[in-house]
PDB file of C-alpha atoms in Angstrom:
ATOM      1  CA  UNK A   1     133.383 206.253 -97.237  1.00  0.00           C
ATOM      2  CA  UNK A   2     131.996 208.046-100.837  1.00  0.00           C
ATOM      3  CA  UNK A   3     129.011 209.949-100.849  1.00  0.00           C
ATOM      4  CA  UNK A   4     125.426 208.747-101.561  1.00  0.00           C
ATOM      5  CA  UNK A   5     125.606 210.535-105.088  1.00  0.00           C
ATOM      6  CA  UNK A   6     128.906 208.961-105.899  1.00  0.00           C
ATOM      7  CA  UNK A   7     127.443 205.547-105.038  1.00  0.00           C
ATOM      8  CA  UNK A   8     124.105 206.720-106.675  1.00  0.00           C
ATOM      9  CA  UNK A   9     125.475 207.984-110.348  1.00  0.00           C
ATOM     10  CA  UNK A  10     127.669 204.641-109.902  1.00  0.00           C
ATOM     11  CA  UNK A  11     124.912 202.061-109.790  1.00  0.00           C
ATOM     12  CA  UNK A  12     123.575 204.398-112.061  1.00  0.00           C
ATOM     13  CA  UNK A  13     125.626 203.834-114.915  1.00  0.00           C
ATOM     14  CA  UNK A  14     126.620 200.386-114.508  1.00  0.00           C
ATOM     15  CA  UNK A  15     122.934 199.403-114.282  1.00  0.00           C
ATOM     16  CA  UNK A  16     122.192 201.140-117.388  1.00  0.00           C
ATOM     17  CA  UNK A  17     125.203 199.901-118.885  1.00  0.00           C
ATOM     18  CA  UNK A  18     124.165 196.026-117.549  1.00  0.00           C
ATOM     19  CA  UNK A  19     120.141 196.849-119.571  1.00  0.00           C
ATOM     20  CA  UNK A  20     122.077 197.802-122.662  1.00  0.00           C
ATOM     21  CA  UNK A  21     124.234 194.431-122.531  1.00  0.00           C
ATOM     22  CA  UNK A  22     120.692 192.340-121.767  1.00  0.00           C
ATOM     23  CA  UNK A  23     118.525 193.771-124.632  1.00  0.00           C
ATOM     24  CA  UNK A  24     120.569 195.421-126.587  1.00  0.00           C
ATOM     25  CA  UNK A  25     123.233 193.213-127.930  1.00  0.00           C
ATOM     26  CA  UNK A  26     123.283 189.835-129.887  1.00  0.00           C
ATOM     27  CA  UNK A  27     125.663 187.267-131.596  1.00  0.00           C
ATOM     28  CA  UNK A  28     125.441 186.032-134.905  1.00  0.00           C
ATOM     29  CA  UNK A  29     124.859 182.114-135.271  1.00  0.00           C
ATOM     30  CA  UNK A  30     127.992 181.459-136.246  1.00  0.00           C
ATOM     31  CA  UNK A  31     129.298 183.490-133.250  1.00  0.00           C
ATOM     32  CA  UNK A  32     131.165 185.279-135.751  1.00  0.00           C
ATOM     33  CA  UNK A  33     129.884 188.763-135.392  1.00  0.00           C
ATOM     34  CA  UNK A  34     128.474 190.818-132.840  1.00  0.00           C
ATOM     35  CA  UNK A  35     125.606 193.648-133.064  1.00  0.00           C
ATOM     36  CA  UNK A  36     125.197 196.135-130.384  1.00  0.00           C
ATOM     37  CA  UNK A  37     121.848 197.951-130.830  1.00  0.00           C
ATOM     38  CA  UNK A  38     121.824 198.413-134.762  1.00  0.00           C
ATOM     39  CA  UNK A  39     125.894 197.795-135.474  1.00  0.00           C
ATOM     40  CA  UNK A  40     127.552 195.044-136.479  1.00  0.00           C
ATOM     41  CA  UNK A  41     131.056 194.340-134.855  1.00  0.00           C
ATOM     42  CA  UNK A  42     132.766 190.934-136.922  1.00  0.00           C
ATOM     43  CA  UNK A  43     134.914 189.438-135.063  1.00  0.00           C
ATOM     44  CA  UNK A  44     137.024 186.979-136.913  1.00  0.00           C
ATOM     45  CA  UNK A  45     136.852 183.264-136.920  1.00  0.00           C
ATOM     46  CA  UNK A  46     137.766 182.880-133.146  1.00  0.00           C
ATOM     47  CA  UNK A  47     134.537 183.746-132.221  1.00  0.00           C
ATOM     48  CA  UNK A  48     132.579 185.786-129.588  1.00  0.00           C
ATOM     49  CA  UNK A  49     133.364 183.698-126.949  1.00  0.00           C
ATOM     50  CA  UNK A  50     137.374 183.264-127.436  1.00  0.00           C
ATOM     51  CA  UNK A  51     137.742 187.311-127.451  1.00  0.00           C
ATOM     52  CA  UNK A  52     135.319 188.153-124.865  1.00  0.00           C
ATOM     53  CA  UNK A  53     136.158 185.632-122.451  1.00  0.00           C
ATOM     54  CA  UNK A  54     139.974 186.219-123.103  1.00  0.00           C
ATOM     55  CA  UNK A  55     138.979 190.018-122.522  1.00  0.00           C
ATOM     56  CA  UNK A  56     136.622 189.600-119.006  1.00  0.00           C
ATOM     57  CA  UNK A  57     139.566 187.224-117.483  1.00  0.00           C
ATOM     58  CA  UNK A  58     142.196 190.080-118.340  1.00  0.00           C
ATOM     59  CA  UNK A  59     139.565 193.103-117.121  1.00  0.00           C
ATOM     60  CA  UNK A  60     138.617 191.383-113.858  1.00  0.00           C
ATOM     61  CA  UNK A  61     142.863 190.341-112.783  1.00  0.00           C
ATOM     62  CA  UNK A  62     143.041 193.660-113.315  1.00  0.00           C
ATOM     63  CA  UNK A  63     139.890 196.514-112.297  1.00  0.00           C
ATOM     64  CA  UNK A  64     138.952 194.208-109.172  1.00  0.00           C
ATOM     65  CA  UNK A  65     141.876 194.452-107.130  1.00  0.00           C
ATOM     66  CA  UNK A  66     143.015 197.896-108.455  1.00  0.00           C
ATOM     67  CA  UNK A  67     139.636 199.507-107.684  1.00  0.00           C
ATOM     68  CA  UNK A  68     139.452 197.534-104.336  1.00  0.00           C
ATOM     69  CA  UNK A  69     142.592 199.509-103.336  1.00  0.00           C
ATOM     70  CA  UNK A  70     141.508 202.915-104.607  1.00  0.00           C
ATOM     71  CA  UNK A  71     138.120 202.514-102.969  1.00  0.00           C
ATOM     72  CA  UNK A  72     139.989 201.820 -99.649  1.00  0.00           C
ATOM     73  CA  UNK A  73     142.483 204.098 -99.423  1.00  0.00           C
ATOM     74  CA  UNK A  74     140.869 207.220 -97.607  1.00  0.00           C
ATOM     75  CA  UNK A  75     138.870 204.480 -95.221  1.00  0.00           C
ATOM     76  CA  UNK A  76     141.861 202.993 -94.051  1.00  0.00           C
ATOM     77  CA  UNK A  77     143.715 206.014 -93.546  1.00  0.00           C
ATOM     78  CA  UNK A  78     140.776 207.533 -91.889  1.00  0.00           C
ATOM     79  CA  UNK A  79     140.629 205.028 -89.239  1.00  0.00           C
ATOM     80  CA  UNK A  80     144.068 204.215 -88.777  1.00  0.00           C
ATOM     81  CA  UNK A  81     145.367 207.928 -87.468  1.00  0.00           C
ATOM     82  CA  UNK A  82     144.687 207.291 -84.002  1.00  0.00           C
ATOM     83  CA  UNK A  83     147.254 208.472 -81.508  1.00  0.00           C
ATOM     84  CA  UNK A  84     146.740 205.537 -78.894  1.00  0.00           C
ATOM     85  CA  UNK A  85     147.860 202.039 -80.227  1.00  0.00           C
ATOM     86  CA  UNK A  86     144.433 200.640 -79.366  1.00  0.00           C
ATOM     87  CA  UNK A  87     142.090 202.464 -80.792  1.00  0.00           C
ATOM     88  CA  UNK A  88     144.345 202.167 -84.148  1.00  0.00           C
ATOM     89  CA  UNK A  89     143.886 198.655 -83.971  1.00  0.00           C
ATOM     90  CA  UNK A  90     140.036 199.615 -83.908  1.00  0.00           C
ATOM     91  CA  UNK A  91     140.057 201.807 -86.763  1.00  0.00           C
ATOM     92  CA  UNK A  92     142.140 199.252 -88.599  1.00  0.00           C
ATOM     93  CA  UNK A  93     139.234 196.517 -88.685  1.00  0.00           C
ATOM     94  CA  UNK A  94     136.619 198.742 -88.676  1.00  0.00           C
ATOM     95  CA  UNK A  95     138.217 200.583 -91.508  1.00  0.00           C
ATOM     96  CA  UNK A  96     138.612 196.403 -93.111  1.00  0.00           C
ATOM     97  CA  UNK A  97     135.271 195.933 -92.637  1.00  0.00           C
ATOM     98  CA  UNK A  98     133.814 199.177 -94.189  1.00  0.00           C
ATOM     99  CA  UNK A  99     136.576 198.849 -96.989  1.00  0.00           C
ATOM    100  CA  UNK A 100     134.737 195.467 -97.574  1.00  0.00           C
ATOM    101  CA  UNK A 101     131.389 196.716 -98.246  1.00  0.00           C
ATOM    102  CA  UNK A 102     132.722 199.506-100.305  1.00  0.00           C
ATOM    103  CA  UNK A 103     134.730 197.421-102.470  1.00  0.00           C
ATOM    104  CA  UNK A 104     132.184 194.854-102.739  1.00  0.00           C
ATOM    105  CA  UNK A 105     129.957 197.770-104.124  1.00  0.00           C
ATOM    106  CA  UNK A 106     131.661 199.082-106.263  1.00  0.00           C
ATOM    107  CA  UNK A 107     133.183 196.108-108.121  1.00  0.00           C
ATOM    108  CA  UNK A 108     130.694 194.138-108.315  1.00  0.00           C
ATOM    109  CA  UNK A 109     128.748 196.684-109.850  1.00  0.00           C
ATOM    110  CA  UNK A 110     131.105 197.440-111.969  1.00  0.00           C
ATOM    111  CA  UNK A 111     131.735 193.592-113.623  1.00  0.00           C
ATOM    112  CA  UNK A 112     127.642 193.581-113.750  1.00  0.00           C
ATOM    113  CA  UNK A 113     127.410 194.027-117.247  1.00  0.00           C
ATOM    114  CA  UNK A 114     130.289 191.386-118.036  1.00  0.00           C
ATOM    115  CA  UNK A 115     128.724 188.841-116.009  1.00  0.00           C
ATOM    116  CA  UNK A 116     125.298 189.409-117.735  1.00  0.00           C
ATOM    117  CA  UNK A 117     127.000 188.703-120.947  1.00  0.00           C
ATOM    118  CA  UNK A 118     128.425 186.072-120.427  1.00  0.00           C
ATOM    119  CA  UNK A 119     124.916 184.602-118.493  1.00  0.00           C
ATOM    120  CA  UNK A 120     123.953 185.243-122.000  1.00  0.00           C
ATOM    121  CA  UNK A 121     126.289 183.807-124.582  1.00  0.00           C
ATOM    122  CA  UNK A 122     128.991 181.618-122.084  1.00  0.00           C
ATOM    123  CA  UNK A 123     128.812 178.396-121.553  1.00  0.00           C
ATOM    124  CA  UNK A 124     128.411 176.940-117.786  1.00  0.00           C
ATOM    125  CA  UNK A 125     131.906 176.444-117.590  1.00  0.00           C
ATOM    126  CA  UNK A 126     133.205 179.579-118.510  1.00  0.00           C
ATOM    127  CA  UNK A 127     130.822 181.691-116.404  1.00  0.00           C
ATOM    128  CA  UNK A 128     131.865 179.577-113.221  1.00  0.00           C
ATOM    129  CA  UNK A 129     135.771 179.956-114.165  1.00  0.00           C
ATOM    130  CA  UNK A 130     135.345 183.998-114.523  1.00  0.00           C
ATOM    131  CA  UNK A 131     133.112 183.816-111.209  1.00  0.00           C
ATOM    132  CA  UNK A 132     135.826 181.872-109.112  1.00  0.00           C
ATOM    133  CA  UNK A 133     138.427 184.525-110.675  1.00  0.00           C
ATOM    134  CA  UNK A 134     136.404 187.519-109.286  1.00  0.00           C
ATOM    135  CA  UNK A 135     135.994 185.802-106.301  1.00  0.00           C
ATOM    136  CA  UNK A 136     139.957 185.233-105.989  1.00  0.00           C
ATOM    137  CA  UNK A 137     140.307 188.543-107.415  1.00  0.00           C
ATOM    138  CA  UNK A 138     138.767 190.288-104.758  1.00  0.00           C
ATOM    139  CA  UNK A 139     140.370 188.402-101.969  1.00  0.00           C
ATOM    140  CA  UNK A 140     143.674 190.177-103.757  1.00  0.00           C
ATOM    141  CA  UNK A 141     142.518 193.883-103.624  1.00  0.00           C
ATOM    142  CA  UNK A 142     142.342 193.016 -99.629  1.00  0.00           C
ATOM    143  CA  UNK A 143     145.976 191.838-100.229  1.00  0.00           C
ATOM    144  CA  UNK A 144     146.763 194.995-101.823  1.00  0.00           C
ATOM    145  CA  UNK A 145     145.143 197.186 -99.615  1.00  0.00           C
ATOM    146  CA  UNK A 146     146.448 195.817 -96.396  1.00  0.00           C
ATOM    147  CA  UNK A 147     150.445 196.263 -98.404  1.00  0.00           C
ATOM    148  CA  UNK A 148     148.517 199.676 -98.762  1.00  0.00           C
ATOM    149  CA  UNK A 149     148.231 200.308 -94.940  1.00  0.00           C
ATOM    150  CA  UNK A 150     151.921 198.719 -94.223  1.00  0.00           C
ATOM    151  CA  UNK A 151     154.160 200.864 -96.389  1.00  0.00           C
ATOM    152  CA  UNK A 152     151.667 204.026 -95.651  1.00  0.00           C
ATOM    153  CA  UNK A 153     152.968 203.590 -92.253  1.00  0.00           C
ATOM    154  CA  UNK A 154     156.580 202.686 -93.092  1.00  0.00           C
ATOM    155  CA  UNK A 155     156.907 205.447 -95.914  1.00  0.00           C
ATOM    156  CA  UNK A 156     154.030 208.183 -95.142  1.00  0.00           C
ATOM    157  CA  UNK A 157     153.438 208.530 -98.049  1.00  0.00           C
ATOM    158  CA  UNK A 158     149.732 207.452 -99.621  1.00  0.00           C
ATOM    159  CA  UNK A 159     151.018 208.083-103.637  1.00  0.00           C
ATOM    160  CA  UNK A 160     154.575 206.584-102.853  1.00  0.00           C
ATOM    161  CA  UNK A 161     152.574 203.694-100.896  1.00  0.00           C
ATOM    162  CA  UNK A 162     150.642 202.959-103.992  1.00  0.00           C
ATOM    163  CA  UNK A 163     153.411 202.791-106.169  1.00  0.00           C
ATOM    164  CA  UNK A 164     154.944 200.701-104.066  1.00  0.00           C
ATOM    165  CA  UNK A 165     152.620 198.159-103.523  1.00  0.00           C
ATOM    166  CA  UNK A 166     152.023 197.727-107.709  1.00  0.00           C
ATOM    167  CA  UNK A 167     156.198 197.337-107.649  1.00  0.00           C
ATOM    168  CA  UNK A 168     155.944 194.484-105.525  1.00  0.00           C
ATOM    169  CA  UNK A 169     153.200 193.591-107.449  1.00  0.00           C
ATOM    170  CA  UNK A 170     155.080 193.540-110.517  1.00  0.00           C
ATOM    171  CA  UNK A 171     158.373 191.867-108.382  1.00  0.00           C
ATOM    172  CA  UNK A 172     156.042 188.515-107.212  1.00  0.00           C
ATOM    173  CA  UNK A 173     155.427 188.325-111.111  1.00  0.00           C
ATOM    174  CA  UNK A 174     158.881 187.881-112.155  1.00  0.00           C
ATOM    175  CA  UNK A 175     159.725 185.975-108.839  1.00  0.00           C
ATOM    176  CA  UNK A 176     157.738 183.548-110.716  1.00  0.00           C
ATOM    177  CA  UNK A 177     160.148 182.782-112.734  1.00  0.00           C
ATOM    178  CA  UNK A 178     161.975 181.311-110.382  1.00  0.00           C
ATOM    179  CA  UNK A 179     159.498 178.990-109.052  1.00  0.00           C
ATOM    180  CA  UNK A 180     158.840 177.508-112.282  1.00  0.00           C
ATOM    181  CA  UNK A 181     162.321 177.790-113.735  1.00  0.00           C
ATOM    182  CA  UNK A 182     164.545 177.838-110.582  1.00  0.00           C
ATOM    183  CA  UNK A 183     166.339 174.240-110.628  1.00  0.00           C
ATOM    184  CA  UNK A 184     166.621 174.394-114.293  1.00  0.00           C
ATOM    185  CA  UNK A 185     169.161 177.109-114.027  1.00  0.00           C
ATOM    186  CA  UNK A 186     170.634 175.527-110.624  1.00  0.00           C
ATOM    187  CA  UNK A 187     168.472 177.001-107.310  1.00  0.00           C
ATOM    188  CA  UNK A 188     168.409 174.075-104.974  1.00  0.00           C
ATOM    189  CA  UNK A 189     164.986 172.514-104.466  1.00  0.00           C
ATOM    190  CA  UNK A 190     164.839 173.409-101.368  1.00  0.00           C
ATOM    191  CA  UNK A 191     165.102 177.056-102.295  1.00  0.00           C
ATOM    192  CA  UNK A 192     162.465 176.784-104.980  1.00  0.00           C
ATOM    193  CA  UNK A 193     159.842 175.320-102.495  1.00  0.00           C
ATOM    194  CA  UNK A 194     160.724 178.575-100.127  1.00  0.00           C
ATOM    195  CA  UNK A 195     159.844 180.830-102.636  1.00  0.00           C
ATOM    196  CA  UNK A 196     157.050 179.187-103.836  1.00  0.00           C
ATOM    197  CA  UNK A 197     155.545 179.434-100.557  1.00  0.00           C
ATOM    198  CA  UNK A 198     156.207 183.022 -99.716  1.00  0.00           C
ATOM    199  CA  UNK A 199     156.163 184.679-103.270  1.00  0.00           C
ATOM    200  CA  UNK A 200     152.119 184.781-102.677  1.00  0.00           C
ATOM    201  CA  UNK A 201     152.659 186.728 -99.473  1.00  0.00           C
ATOM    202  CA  UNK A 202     153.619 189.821-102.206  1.00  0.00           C
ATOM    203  CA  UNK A 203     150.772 191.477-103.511  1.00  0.00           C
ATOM    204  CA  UNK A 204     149.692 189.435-106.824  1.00  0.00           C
ATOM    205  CA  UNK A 205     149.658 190.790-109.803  1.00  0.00           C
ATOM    206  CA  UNK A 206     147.799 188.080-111.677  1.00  0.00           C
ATOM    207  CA  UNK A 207     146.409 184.831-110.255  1.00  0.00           C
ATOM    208  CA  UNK A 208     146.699 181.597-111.924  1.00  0.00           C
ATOM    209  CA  UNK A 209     144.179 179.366-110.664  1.00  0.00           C
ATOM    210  CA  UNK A 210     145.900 175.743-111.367  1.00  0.00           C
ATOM    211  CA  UNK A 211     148.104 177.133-108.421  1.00  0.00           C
ATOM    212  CA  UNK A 212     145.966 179.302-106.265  1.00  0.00           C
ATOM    213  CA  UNK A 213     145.018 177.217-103.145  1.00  0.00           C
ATOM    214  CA  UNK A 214     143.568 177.005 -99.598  1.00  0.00           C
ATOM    215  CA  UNK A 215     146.894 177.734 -98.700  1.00  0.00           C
ATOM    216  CA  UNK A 216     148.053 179.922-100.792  1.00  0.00           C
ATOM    217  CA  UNK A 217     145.187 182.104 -99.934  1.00  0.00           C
ATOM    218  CA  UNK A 218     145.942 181.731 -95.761  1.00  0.00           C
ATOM    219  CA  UNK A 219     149.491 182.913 -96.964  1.00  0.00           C
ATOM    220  CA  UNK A 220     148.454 185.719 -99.528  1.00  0.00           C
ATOM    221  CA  UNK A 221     146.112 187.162 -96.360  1.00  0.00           C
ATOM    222  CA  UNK A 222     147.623 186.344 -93.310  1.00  0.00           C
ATOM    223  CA  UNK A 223     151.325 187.775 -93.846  1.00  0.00           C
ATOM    224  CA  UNK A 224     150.023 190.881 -94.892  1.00  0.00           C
ATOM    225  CA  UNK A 225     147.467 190.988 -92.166  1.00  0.00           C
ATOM    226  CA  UNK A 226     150.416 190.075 -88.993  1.00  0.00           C
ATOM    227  CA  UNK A 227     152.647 192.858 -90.959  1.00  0.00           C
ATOM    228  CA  UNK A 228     149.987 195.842 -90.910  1.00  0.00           C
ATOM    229  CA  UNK A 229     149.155 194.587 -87.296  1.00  0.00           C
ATOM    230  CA  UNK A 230     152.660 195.403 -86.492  1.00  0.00           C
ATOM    231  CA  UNK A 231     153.080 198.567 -88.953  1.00  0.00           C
ATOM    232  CA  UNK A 232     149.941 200.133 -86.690  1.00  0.00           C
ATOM    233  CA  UNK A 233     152.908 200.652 -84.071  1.00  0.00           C
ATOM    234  CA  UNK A 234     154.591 203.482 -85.997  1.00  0.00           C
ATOM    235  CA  UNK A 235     152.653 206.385 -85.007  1.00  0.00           C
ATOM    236  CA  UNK A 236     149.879 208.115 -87.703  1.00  0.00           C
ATOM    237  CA  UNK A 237     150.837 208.302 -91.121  1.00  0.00           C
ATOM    238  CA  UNK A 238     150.532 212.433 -91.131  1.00  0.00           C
TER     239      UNK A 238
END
């Protein structure tokens, strides 16, 4: 768990951050241009809301899950170094839990100012899309950090653990590829349903949401959750 002054010089600067993005920025008319405090920024003819939107999408795929992880790391292996079996599986969901309220802290706080903006200059529609995709996004940091807490077990390493959870991060993405192209260069169907449904087991690297479902998300949680049940038989990590 961080410290109170971590958590304090956090909300800190994201909350000073989130007043600069309520009073001190505006868009031109034409949505053309924007000024933060007394500087103009143009921004072409796309507009604010094309390049801002396109850039909040890409930030929260990516600082929402990542940070999750990070922010977990040192709970989970804190609680997880138990000698008996049983009061590992203790640590491991109290560890969960506390990893929950940390993350939720943290990156939440840290997307504040984004979602402020776009309160301000989005449309209804975009400002529910990017708040289903944090939502989502979030539920994939727990993905990542319970691949965190299998391989930690498996490899014992924590920096080797990491890596190896952005790999298979990075594998699901191109096992894509085969879902959407597999028949056209001659997988079976049968094949190509398979892998659809256990490609989201792998930590995801970036969600689409025309395909992320109920039960995608059962499968994207609950293999990784019966593997690091099973990992918390190999004795501590250290």
């Amino acid at each position: 768990m961080t410290s109170k002054h971590i958590k304090i010089t956090w909300a800190s600067l994201t909350v000073l951050l989130s007043l600069l993005v309520g009073m001190g920025i505006s868009v031109s008319k034409d949505g053309t241009s924007l000024t933060i405090l007394s500087s103009t920024l143009p921004l072409g003819s796309e507009g604010v809301n094309a390049l801002a939107f396109t850039f909040m999408m890409g930030f929260i795929k990516w600082a929402n899950p990542i940070l999750y992880l990070f922010v977990g790391i040192t709970i989970m292996d804190d609680h997880t170094q138990a000698h008996k079996l049983l009061q590992r599986y203790i640590g491991f969901f109290k560890g969960l839990w506390i990893s929950l309220k940390e993350g939720l802290f943290y990156t939440q706080l840290l997307l504040l100012p984004l979602f402020i903006f776009a309160l301000r200059f989005f449309p209804t529609d975009d400002l529910y899309e990017l708040l289903i995709t944090n939502g989502v996004c979030f539920l994939i940091g727990i993905q990542y950090l319970l691949w965190y807490t299998i391989l930690a077990r498996v490899v014992k390493h924590s920096g080797l653990s990491i890596f190896l959870v952005l790999l298979l991060a990075e594998l699901s993405l191109r096992g894509g590829f085969l879902v959407d192209f597999g028949e056209q260069i001659g997988l079976k169907a049968d094949t190509v349903h398979l892998l659809s449904l256990l490609l989201p087991a792998l930590p995801i690297l970036f969600v689409s949401m025309d395909i992320f479902n109920s039960t995608t998300s059962a499968i994207a949680l609950g293999a990784p959750l019966l593997l690091a049940l099973l990992a918390l038989f190999i004795p501590k990590i250290n």
